[in-house]
CSV table of C-alpha atoms and ligand atoms in Angstrom, one decimal:
chain,number,residue,atom,x,y,z
A,1,MET,CA,-27.9,-11.3,-19.9
A,2,THR,CA,-27.0,-14.9,-18.4
A,3,LEU,CA,-23.9,-16.8,-17.9
A,4,LEU,CA,-23.4,-20.5,-16.9
A,5,ILE,CA,-19.9,-21.5,-15.3
A,6,LYS,CA,-20.0,-25.2,-15.4
A,7,ASN,CA,-17.8,-28.0,-14.1
A,8,GLY,CA,-15.2,-25.7,-12.1
A,9,THR,CA,-13.9,-26.0,-8.6
A,10,ILE,CA,-15.7,-23.3,-6.4
A,11,VAL,CA,-13.3,-21.9,-3.8
A,12,THR,CA,-14.6,-19.4,-1.2
A,13,ALA,CA,-12.9,-18.5,2.3
A,14,THR,CA,-14.6,-21.6,4.0
A,15,ASP,CA,-15.6,-23.9,1.1
A,16,LEU,CA,-14.3,-26.1,-1.8
A,17,TYR,CA,-16.5,-27.9,-4.0
A,18,GLY,CA,-17.4,-29.0,-7.8
A,19,GLY,CA,-20.2,-27.3,-9.0
A,20,ASP,CA,-21.9,-24.7,-11.3
A,21,VAL,CA,-22.8,-21.2,-11.1
A,22,PHE,CA,-25.7,-19.3,-12.7
A,23,ILE,CA,-25.4,-15.7,-13.1
A,24,ASP,CA,-28.3,-13.8,-14.2
A,25,GLY,CA,-27.6,-10.0,-14.7
A,26,GLU,CA,-25.1,-8.5,-12.3
A,27,ARG,CA,-25.5,-11.2,-9.5
A,28,VAL,CA,-24.9,-14.6,-8.8
A,29,SER,CA,-28.4,-16.3,-9.1
A,30,ALA,CA,-27.9,-20.0,-8.3
A,31,ILE,CA,-25.2,-22.5,-7.3
A,32,GLY,CA,-25.7,-26.3,-7.6
A,33,THR,CA,-24.4,-29.6,-9.5
A,34,SER,CA,-25.6,-30.0,-13.1
A,35,LEU,CA,-27.3,-26.8,-13.3
A,36,ALA,CA,-29.7,-26.9,-16.3
A,37,MET,CA,-30.6,-23.3,-17.0
A,38,ALA,CA,-30.5,-22.0,-20.3
A,39,ALA,CA,-28.0,-19.2,-20.4
A,40,ASP,CA,-26.5,-16.9,-23.2
A,41,ARG,CA,-23.0,-17.9,-22.4
A,42,VAL,CA,-22.0,-21.0,-21.0
A,43,ILE,CA,-17.9,-21.4,-19.6
A,44,ASP,CA,-16.5,-24.6,-19.1
A,45,ALA,CA,-14.3,-24.3,-16.2
A,46,SER,CA,-13.2,-28.0,-16.0
A,47,GLY,CA,-9.9,-28.3,-14.0
A,48,LYS,CA,-10.0,-24.6,-12.9
A,49,TYR,CA,-10.8,-22.8,-9.8
A,50,VAL,CA,-14.0,-20.5,-9.6
A,51,LEU,CA,-12.8,-17.6,-7.1
A,52,PRO,CA,-14.6,-14.5,-5.8
A,53,GLY,CA,-12.9,-11.4,-7.5
A,54,GLY,CA,-9.8,-10.2,-5.9
A,55,ILE,CA,-10.1,-7.1,-3.9
A,56,ASP,CA,-7.3,-4.9,-3.8
A,57,VAL,CA,-7.8,-2.4,-0.9
A,58,HIS,CA,-4.6,-0.6,-1.3
A,59,THR,CA,-3.9,1.2,-4.4
A,60,HIS,CA,-2.7,4.7,-5.8
A,61,LEU,CA,-4.0,5.4,-9.2
A,62,ASP,CA,-3.4,8.8,-10.9
A,63,MET,CA,-1.8,10.1,-7.7
A,64,PRO,CA,0.6,13.1,-7.3
A,65,PHE,CA,3.8,12.5,-5.5
A,66,GLY,CA,7.2,14.5,-5.3
A,67,GLY,CA,6.4,16.6,-8.1
A,68,THR,CA,5.2,13.9,-10.4
A,69,MET,CA,2.2,11.5,-10.9
A,70,SER,CA,1.9,7.8,-10.3
A,71,ALA,CA,2.1,6.1,-13.8
A,72,ASP,CA,-1.3,4.4,-14.0
A,73,ASP,CA,-4.5,6.3,-14.1
A,74,PHE,CA,-7.9,4.9,-13.3
A,75,GLU,CA,-8.1,3.3,-17.0
A,76,SER,CA,-4.6,1.5,-17.0
A,77,GLY,CA,-4.6,0.8,-13.5
A,78,THR,CA,-7.9,-0.9,-13.5
A,79,ILE,CA,-7.3,-2.9,-16.8
A,80,ALA,CA,-4.0,-4.2,-15.3
A,81,ALA,CA,-5.9,-5.1,-12.1
A,82,ALA,CA,-8.4,-6.9,-14.1
A,83,HIS,CA,-5.8,-8.9,-16.0
A,84,GLY,CA,-4.4,-10.0,-12.4
A,85,GLY,CA,-7.9,-11.2,-11.4
A,86,THR,CA,-8.9,-8.3,-9.3
A,87,THR,CA,-12.3,-7.0,-9.7
A,88,SER,CA,-12.7,-4.1,-6.8
A,89,ILE,CA,-10.0,-1.7,-5.6
A,90,VAL,CA,-10.4,0.8,-3.0
A,91,ASP,CA,-7.7,3.5,-3.7
A,92,PHE,CA,-7.0,6.8,-1.6
A,93,ALA,CA,-8.4,10.3,-1.9
A,94,ILE,CA,-6.1,13.0,-0.5
A,95,GLN,CA,-7.2,15.9,1.4
A,96,TYR,CA,-4.6,18.7,0.9
A,97,LYS,CA,-4.0,21.4,3.5
A,98,GLY,CA,-6.8,24.0,3.3
A,99,GLN,CA,-9.2,21.6,1.4
A,100,THR,CA,-12.5,20.0,2.7
A,101,LEU,CA,-12.8,16.4,2.5
A,102,HIS,CA,-15.6,16.3,-0.1
A,103,GLN,CA,-13.3,18.7,-2.4
A,104,ALA,CA,-11.1,16.0,-2.0
A,105,TRP,CA,-13.4,13.1,-2.8
A,106,GLU,CA,-15.0,15.1,-5.8
A,107,THR,CA,-11.3,15.2,-7.2
A,108,TRP,CA,-10.7,11.4,-7.0
A,109,MET,CA,-14.5,10.7,-8.1
A,110,LYS,CA,-13.6,12.7,-11.3
A,111,LYS,CA,-10.4,10.9,-12.0
A,112,ALA,CA,-12.5,7.3,-11.6
A,113,GLU,CA,-15.3,8.3,-13.5
A,114,GLY,CA,-15.5,7.2,-16.9
A,115,LYS,CA,-12.0,5.5,-16.7
A,116,ALA,CA,-12.3,2.8,-14.2
A,117,ALA,CA,-12.9,-0.6,-15.8
A,118,ILE,CA,-13.7,-2.3,-12.6
A,119,ASP,CA,-15.4,-1.2,-9.3
A,120,TYR,CA,-13.7,1.0,-7.0
A,121,GLY,CA,-14.1,2.8,-3.6
A,122,PHE,CA,-12.2,5.2,-1.7
A,123,HIS,CA,-10.3,5.8,1.7
A,124,MET,CA,-9.9,9.2,2.4
A,125,ILE,CA,-6.6,10.5,3.4
A,126,ILE,CA,-6.8,13.2,6.2
A,127,THR,CA,-4.0,15.9,6.6
A,128,GLU,CA,-5.5,18.3,8.7
A,129,LEU,CA,-8.3,17.6,11.3
A,130,SER,CA,-10.5,20.6,12.5
A,131,ASP,CA,-13.9,20.2,13.9
A,132,GLN,CA,-15.3,21.0,10.5
A,133,VAL,CA,-13.4,18.0,9.2
A,134,GLU,CA,-14.5,15.7,12.2
A,135,GLN,CA,-18.1,16.7,11.0
A,136,GLU,CA,-17.4,15.9,7.5
A,137,MET,CA,-16.0,12.5,8.3
A,138,ASP,CA,-19.2,11.6,9.4
A,139,ALA,CA,-21.0,12.9,6.3
A,140,LEU,CA,-18.4,10.8,4.2
A,141,VAL,CA,-19.2,7.6,6.4
A,142,ARG,CA,-23.0,7.9,5.3
A,143,GLN,CA,-22.2,8.6,1.7
A,144,GLY,CA,-19.9,5.3,1.6
A,145,VAL,CA,-16.4,6.4,2.2
A,146,THR,CA,-16.2,4.4,5.4
A,147,SER,CA,-12.6,4.4,5.9
A,148,PHE,CA,-9.8,7.2,6.6
A,149,LYS,CA,-6.1,7.0,6.1
A,150,LEU,CA,-3.9,8.8,8.6
A,151,PHE,CA,0.0,9.2,8.4
A,152,MET,CA,2.5,9.0,11.3
A,153,ALA,CA,5.2,9.8,8.8
A,154,TYR,CA,6.3,12.4,6.2
A,155,PRO,CA,5.9,15.7,8.9
A,156,GLY,CA,5.0,18.6,7.1
A,157,VAL,CA,3.0,17.0,4.3
A,158,PHE,CA,1.1,14.1,5.4
A,159,MET,CA,1.9,13.5,9.0
A,160,LEU,CA,-0.8,14.2,11.9
A,161,ASP,CA,0.1,14.6,15.7
A,162,ASP,CA,-1.2,12.0,18.1
A,163,ALA,CA,-3.7,14.2,19.5
A,164,SER,CA,-5.2,14.6,16.0
A,165,ILE,CA,-4.8,10.9,15.5
A,166,PHE,CA,-6.6,10.1,18.8
A,167,ARG,CA,-9.4,12.7,17.7
A,168,ALA,CA,-10.0,10.9,14.5
A,169,LEU,CA,-9.8,7.5,16.3
A,170,LEU,CA,-12.8,8.5,18.5
A,171,ARG,CA,-14.6,10.0,15.9
A,172,THR,CA,-15.0,6.6,14.2
A,173,GLY,CA,-16.3,5.3,17.3
A,174,LYS,CA,-19.2,7.3,16.6
A,175,ASN,CA,-19.6,7.3,13.3
A,176,GLY,CA,-18.6,3.6,12.4
A,177,GLY,CA,-15.6,4.5,10.2
A,178,THR,CA,-12.6,2.8,10.4
A,179,ILE,CA,-8.9,4.3,10.7
A,180,CYS,CA,-6.2,3.0,8.4
A,181,MET,CA,-2.6,4.0,9.4
A,182,HIS,CA,0.6,4.7,7.8
A,183,ALA,CA,2.8,3.7,10.6
A,184,GLU,CA,6.4,4.7,10.7
A,185,ASN,CA,7.9,7.2,13.1
A,186,GLY,CA,8.2,10.2,10.7
A,187,GLY,CA,10.4,12.3,13.0
A,188,VAL,CA,13.0,9.8,13.6
A,189,ILE,CA,13.2,9.1,9.9
A,190,ASP,CA,13.3,12.8,8.9
A,191,VAL,CA,16.4,13.4,11.1
A,192,LEU,CA,18.2,10.1,9.9
A,193,VAL,CA,17.4,11.2,6.1
A,194,LYS,CA,19.2,14.7,6.9
A,195,ASN,CA,22.0,13.1,8.3
A,196,ALA,CA,22.5,10.6,5.7
A,197,ILE,CA,22.5,13.2,2.9
A,198,ALA,CA,24.7,15.6,4.6
A,199,GLN,CA,27.5,12.8,4.8
A,200,GLY,CA,26.9,12.1,1.0
A,201,LYS,CA,25.0,8.9,1.3
A,202,THR,CA,22.8,9.4,-1.7
A,203,ALA,CA,22.3,5.8,-3.2
A,204,PRO,CA,18.9,4.4,-3.3
A,205,LYS,CA,19.9,1.7,-0.6
A,206,TYR,CA,20.1,4.8,2.0
A,207,HIS,CA,16.2,5.2,1.4
A,208,ALA,CA,16.1,1.7,3.6
A,209,LEU,CA,18.6,2.2,5.9
A,210,THR,CA,17.1,5.4,7.2
A,211,ARG,CA,13.7,3.9,7.7
A,212,PRO,CA,14.5,1.3,10.5
A,213,ALA,CA,12.1,-1.6,11.2
A,214,ARG,CA,12.2,-0.2,14.9
A,215,ALA,CA,10.5,3.0,13.3
A,216,GLU,CA,7.9,1.0,12.0
A,217,ALA,CA,7.3,-1.0,15.0
A,218,GLU,CA,7.2,2.1,17.6
A,219,ALA,CA,4.3,3.6,15.3
A,220,THR,CA,2.5,0.4,14.9
A,221,HIS,CA,2.7,-0.1,18.7
A,222,ARG,CA,1.7,3.5,19.3
A,223,ALA,CA,-0.9,3.3,16.7
A,224,ILE,CA,-2.6,0.2,18.1
A,225,ALA,CA,-2.4,2.2,21.8
A,226,LEU,CA,-4.0,5.2,20.7
A,227,ALA,CA,-7.0,2.9,19.4
A,228,GLU,CA,-6.9,0.9,22.4
A,229,MET,CA,-7.7,4.1,24.5
A,230,ALA,CA,-10.1,5.3,22.0
A,231,ASP,CA,-11.7,1.8,22.2
A,232,VAL,CA,-12.0,1.3,18.3
A,233,PRO,CA,-10.5,-1.0,15.6
A,234,ILE,CA,-7.4,0.0,13.6
A,235,TYR,CA,-6.1,-1.2,10.5
A,236,ILE,CA,-2.4,-1.1,9.9
A,237,VAL,CA,-1.5,-0.9,6.2
A,238,HIS,CA,1.5,-2.2,4.5
A,239,LEU,CA,3.0,-3.7,7.4
A,240,SER,CA,6.5,-4.8,6.4
A,241,ALA,CA,8.8,-5.6,9.5
A,242,ALA,CA,8.9,-8.6,11.6
A,243,GLU,CA,9.1,-6.1,14.5
A,244,ALA,CA,5.9,-4.2,13.8
A,245,LEU,CA,4.0,-7.8,13.1
A,246,GLU,CA,5.1,-8.5,16.8
A,247,MET,CA,3.1,-5.5,17.9
A,248,VAL,CA,0.2,-6.5,16.1
A,249,THR,CA,0.4,-10.2,17.3
A,250,GLU,CA,0.7,-8.8,21.1
A,251,ALA,CA,-2.4,-6.7,20.6
A,252,ARG,CA,-4.1,-9.6,19.0
A,253,ASP,CA,-3.2,-11.8,21.8
A,254,ARG,CA,-4.9,-9.3,24.3
A,255,GLY,CA,-8.0,-9.5,22.1
A,256,LEU,CA,-7.8,-6.3,20.6
A,257,PRO,CA,-9.2,-5.2,17.3
A,258,ALA,CA,-6.1,-4.6,15.6
A,259,PHE,CA,-5.8,-5.6,12.0
A,260,ALA,CA,-3.2,-5.5,9.4
A,261,GLU,CA,-2.3,-6.2,5.6
A,262,THR,CA,1.0,-6.9,4.1
A,263,CYS,CA,2.0,-6.8,0.7
A,264,PRO,CA,3.6,-9.2,-1.9
A,265,GLN,CA,6.8,-7.0,-2.2
A,266,TYR,CA,7.6,-7.6,1.3
A,267,LEU,CA,6.9,-11.3,0.9
A,268,PHE,CA,8.8,-11.7,-2.1
A,269,LEU,CA,11.7,-9.3,-2.3
A,270,SER,CA,13.9,-8.1,0.4
A,271,TYR,CA,16.9,-5.5,1.2
A,272,ASP,CA,19.1,-7.4,-1.1
A,273,ASN,CA,17.2,-5.6,-4.0
A,274,TYR,CA,18.5,-2.2,-2.8
A,275,GLU,CA,22.0,-3.7,-3.5
A,276,GLU,CA,21.3,-4.2,-7.4
A,277,PRO,CA,23.7,-2.4,-9.4
A,278,GLY,CA,23.8,1.4,-10.7
A,279,PHE,CA,20.8,3.1,-9.8
A,280,ASP,CA,18.5,-0.2,-10.1
A,281,GLY,CA,17.9,0.0,-6.3
A,282,ALA,CA,15.4,3.1,-7.1
A,283,LYS,CA,13.1,0.5,-8.3
A,284,TYR,CA,12.4,-0.7,-4.8
A,285,VAL,CA,12.1,2.7,-3.1
A,286,MET,CA,8.7,2.6,-1.4
A,287,SER,CA,7.8,3.2,2.3
A,288,PRO,CA,8.0,1.3,4.2
A,289,PRO,CA,11.1,-0.3,2.6
A,290,LEU,CA,11.8,-4.0,1.7
A,291,ARG,CA,13.1,-5.6,4.9
A,292,PRO,CA,16.0,-8.5,5.5
A,293,LYS,CA,14.9,-11.7,3.7
A,294,GLU,CA,14.2,-13.5,7.0
A,295,ALA,CA,11.3,-11.2,7.6
A,296,GLN,CA,9.3,-12.9,4.8
A,297,ASP,CA,8.8,-16.0,7.1
A,298,GLN,CA,7.5,-14.0,9.7
A,299,LEU,CA,5.1,-12.4,7.6
A,300,TRP,CA,3.9,-15.8,6.3
A,301,ARG,CA,3.6,-17.0,9.7
A,302,GLY,CA,1.4,-14.0,10.5
A,303,LEU,CA,-0.8,-14.8,7.3
A,304,ALA,CA,-1.5,-18.1,8.3
A,305,THR,CA,-2.3,-17.4,12.0
A,306,ASN,CA,-4.7,-14.5,11.1
A,307,ASP,CA,-2.3,-12.0,12.9
A,308,LEU,CA,-2.3,-10.4,9.1
A,309,GLN,CA,-5.8,-10.2,7.5
A,310,ALA,CA,-5.0,-9.3,3.9
A,311,VAL,CA,-2.6,-9.0,1.1
A,312,SER,CA,-2.8,-5.7,-0.9
A,313,THR,CA,-0.6,-4.0,-3.3
A,314,ASP,CA,0.1,-0.3,-2.2
A,315,HIS,CA,0.4,-0.2,-6.3
A,316,CYS,CA,1.8,3.2,-6.8
A,317,PRO,CA,4.0,2.9,-10.0
A,318,PHE,CA,6.5,5.3,-11.1
A,319,CYS,CA,8.8,4.8,-14.4
A,320,MET,CA,12.6,4.6,-14.2
A,321,LYS,CA,13.1,6.9,-16.8
A,322,GLU,CA,12.1,10.5,-16.1
A,323,GLN,CA,10.2,9.6,-12.5
A,324,LYS,CA,12.5,7.6,-10.3
A,325,VAL,CA,15.6,9.3,-11.8
A,326,LEU,CA,14.5,12.5,-10.1
A,327,GLY,CA,16.5,11.0,-7.2
A,328,LYS,CA,19.7,10.3,-9.1
A,329,ASP,CA,21.8,12.3,-6.6
A,330,ASP,CA,19.4,12.0,-3.5
A,331,PHE,CA,17.5,8.9,-2.7
A,332,SER,CA,15.0,11.1,-0.7
A,333,LYS,CA,13.9,12.5,-4.0
A,334,ILE,CA,13.0,9.1,-5.7
A,335,PRO,CA,9.1,8.9,-5.8
A,336,ASN,CA,8.2,6.2,-3.4
A,337,GLY,CA,6.5,3.2,-4.9
A,338,ALA,CA,6.2,0.0,-7.0
A,339,PRO,CA,3.7,-1.4,-9.2
A,340,GLY,CA,1.9,-4.6,-8.1
A,341,ILE,CA,-2.0,-4.4,-9.0
A,342,GLU,CA,-1.4,-6.8,-11.7
A,343,THR,CA,0.8,-9.6,-10.1
A,344,ARG,CA,-0.7,-10.1,-6.6
A,345,MET,CA,-3.0,-13.3,-7.2
A,346,SER,CA,-0.5,-15.2,-8.8
A,347,LEU,CA,2.2,-14.6,-6.5
A,348,VAL,CA,0.1,-15.0,-3.3
A,349,TYR,CA,-1.0,-18.1,-5.0
A,350,ASP,CA,2.4,-19.5,-6.3
A,351,GLY,CA,4.5,-18.2,-3.6
A,352,GLY,CA,1.7,-18.9,-0.8
A,353,VAL,CA,-0.4,-21.9,-1.6
A,354,ARG,CA,1.8,-23.9,-3.7
A,355,ALA,CA,4.8,-23.3,-1.4
A,356,GLY,CA,2.7,-24.5,1.4
A,357,HIS,CA,2.6,-21.3,3.7
A,358,ILE,CA,-1.5,-20.9,3.3
A,359,SER,CA,-4.4,-23.2,2.2
A,360,LEU,CA,-6.3,-22.3,-0.7
A,361,ASN,CA,-9.3,-21.1,1.2
A,362,ARG,CA,-6.8,-18.7,3.2
A,363,PHE,CA,-5.6,-17.4,-0.1
A,364,VAL,CA,-9.3,-16.5,-1.1
A,365,GLU,CA,-9.6,-15.1,2.4
A,366,LEU,CA,-6.7,-12.8,2.3
A,367,THR,CA,-7.2,-11.6,-1.3
A,368,SER,CA,-11.0,-11.1,-1.0
A,369,THR,CA,-13.1,-12.2,1.7
A,370,SER,CA,-11.4,-10.5,4.8
A,371,PRO,CA,-10.7,-7.1,2.9
A,372,ALA,CA,-14.3,-7.3,1.8
A,373,LYS,CA,-15.3,-7.6,5.6
A,374,ILE,CA,-13.1,-5.3,7.3
A,375,PHE,CA,-14.0,-2.3,4.4
A,376,GLY,CA,-17.7,-3.0,4.2
A,377,LEU,CA,-18.0,-4.6,0.8
A,378,PHE,CA,-19.3,-8.1,2.2
A,379,PRO,CA,-21.3,-9.9,1.6
A,380,ARG,CA,-21.9,-8.1,-1.7
A,381,LYS,CA,-18.4,-8.9,-2.7
A,382,GLY,CA,-15.7,-11.2,-1.4
A,383,THR,CA,-17.7,-14.4,-1.7
A,384,ILE,CA,-19.5,-16.3,-4.3
A,385,ALA,CA,-23.2,-16.7,-3.0
A,386,PRO,CA,-26.7,-16.3,-4.4
A,387,GLY,CA,-27.2,-12.4,-4.5
A,388,SER,CA,-23.7,-11.7,-4.3
A,389,ASP,CA,-22.1,-9.4,-7.3
A,390,ALA,CA,-20.8,-11.9,-9.9
A,391,ASP,CA,-17.4,-10.7,-9.9
A,392,ILE,CA,-15.7,-14.3,-10.4
A,393,VAL,CA,-12.3,-15.3,-11.6
A,394,ILE,CA,-11.8,-18.4,-13.5
A,395,PHE,CA,-8.4,-19.3,-12.3
A,396,ASP,CA,-6.0,-21.9,-13.9
A,397,PRO,CA,-3.9,-23.5,-11.2
A,398,LYS,CA,-1.6,-25.4,-13.7
A,399,ARG,CA,-0.8,-22.7,-16.1
A,400,THR,CA,2.9,-20.9,-15.8
A,401,MET,CA,3.4,-17.3,-16.9
A,402,ARG,CA,6.8,-15.5,-16.8
A,403,LEU,CA,6.2,-12.0,-15.2
A,404,SER,CA,7.9,-9.5,-17.4
A,405,VAL,CA,7.3,-5.8,-17.9
A,406,LYS,CA,7.1,-6.9,-21.9
A,407,SER,CA,3.7,-8.9,-20.9
A,408,LEU,CA,2.2,-7.1,-18.1
A,409,HIS,CA,-0.1,-4.0,-18.8
A,410,MET,CA,0.6,-1.8,-16.1
A,411,ASN,CA,1.7,1.4,-17.3
A,412,VAL,CA,5.4,1.4,-16.1
A,413,ASP,CA,8.8,0.7,-17.5
A,414,TYR,CA,10.1,-2.0,-15.3
A,415,ASN,CA,8.7,-4.7,-13.0
A,416,PRO,CA,10.1,-5.6,-9.7
A,417,TYR,CA,9.6,-9.2,-10.4
A,418,GLU,CA,11.3,-9.4,-13.9
A,419,GLY,CA,11.9,-12.9,-15.0
A,420,ARG,CA,10.2,-14.7,-12.1
A,421,GLU,CA,8.1,-17.6,-13.1
A,422,VAL,CA,4.6,-18.2,-11.3
A,423,THR,CA,2.2,-21.2,-11.7
A,424,GLY,CA,-1.6,-20.2,-11.1
A,425,VAL,CA,-2.9,-17.6,-13.6
A,426,SER,CA,-6.2,-15.8,-14.0
A,427,ASP,CA,-7.9,-17.0,-17.3
A,428,THR,CA,-11.6,-15.3,-17.4
A,429,VAL,CA,-12.4,-12.6,-15.3
A,430,ILE,CA,-16.0,-11.4,-14.4
A,431,SER,CA,-17.0,-8.4,-13.1
A,432,ARG,CA,-20.9,-7.8,-12.2
A,433,GLY,CA,-21.7,-10.4,-14.7
A,434,ARG,CA,-19.9,-9.0,-18.0
A,435,ILE,CA,-16.7,-10.9,-19.0
A,436,ILE,CA,-14.0,-8.4,-18.8
A,437,VAL,CA,-11.0,-10.5,-19.4
A,438,GLU,CA,-10.8,-13.9,-21.6
A,439,ASN,CA,-8.0,-16.0,-22.7
A,440,GLY,CA,-5.6,-13.1,-21.3
A,441,LYS,CA,-7.2,-10.3,-23.4
A,442,PHE,CA,-9.1,-7.4,-22.0
A,443,VAL,CA,-12.5,-7.4,-23.8
A,444,GLY,CA,-14.3,-4.9,-21.1
A,445,ARG,CA,-14.7,-1.5,-21.3
A,446,ALA,CA,-13.0,1.5,-19.5
A,447,GLY,CA,-16.1,3.5,-17.6
A,448,GLN,CA,-17.9,0.3,-16.5
A,449,GLY,CA,-16.7,0.2,-12.9
A,450,THR,CA,-18.8,2.1,-10.7
A,451,PHE,CA,-18.2,3.5,-7.2
A,452,ILE,CA,-18.9,1.2,-4.2
A,453,ARG,CA,-20.6,2.6,-1.4
A,454,ARG,CA,-19.2,0.9,1.4
A,455,ALA,CA,-21.1,-0.1,4.7
A,456,ALA,CA,-20.0,1.3,8.0
A,457,ARG,CA,-19.1,-0.9,11.0
A,458,SER,CA,-22.6,-1.7,12.6
B,501,LIG,ZN1,0.2,3.5,-0.1
């Protein structure tokens, strides 16, 4: 199968030019002007951007949490991702206590196999670190699971102590893996949560009020300091608070390899959403929580100046009916998470590029190229170049769409951006040379996505 995309504006993290892209099989074979090759299929991309497929390095599909499961599995979640212009995800496999990392990896590979419609990789969440687990980290890196997520929050469930975190960081200095950190001070938060419940403060907004920005900033600072002492890079996931960003900025100004992502919810929503009537605040219960509106400008500043290197989603949807409602009388029982896998590219284009916060090249860098580089996918993915996987989005910068639970494809009964209008929509989506979305319709197949063996840091 050959495919020729003609007359588009090709955009990468560094370039922007008019041209044609010729795809032979799964890869980009040639780029040029007025390419004359015969192709099985020709797509006219006049007036549209031809972008590298989006890469979302933070998703939770089919994940157990608080006695329920995230509402999207690898089929519905990756189809929704494809609709939104994302062609690769890195999800999280969880090592439960008493399990080996390999057991965890196998469990998640089974969840994805035969279901994923786009390519996928895994970060490994470590909840127990023994000598044997350290050795397993090395083996996983060799098998293409080259990043590990650790928690400084959720004591008794996911949280690791500083000594374990430090050991894991040291290990990545030897095996070339990368540590991703959930940076919130779990001990402080647990005390605040217990006090709030004891005082009868049970509404959803108390989820935010018991997770102070300083708890995120403190943990971010500590995580970076531990990585500095271990002499390895670190990646802070879902950074939300301006106070935490200050810590990353300060470290980067000192030349440290500290990296961080933020998510659309922190750029477009705020604490005010928790004040919505009734139980509606539960829609936004996620960790870290939404912050005061003023933080948004700081996050955009960080994205523009490269103190933040990626925008991922932390997609972890739970329905209001039957799931979020578990915490009707106690905010601490509301499953943490919100949907976002489908809306990332349009939101960041509309609210970032069109609003003048970031350039078009920077948009591509933040949603595809930079996460690909940090997590060992580049140059196979994250750019449009001869030899790269033909993961391509034909993006219509003029088309407008109203975000609504009625028209989106995520398997959840609300949308946090309900009614918001965005300009800039994915038109046609190509995954390894196959058209999987055309004119807003999914034409791919569940199970077509393959596991991506990611490279270690060299
Ligand atoms: Zn997450």
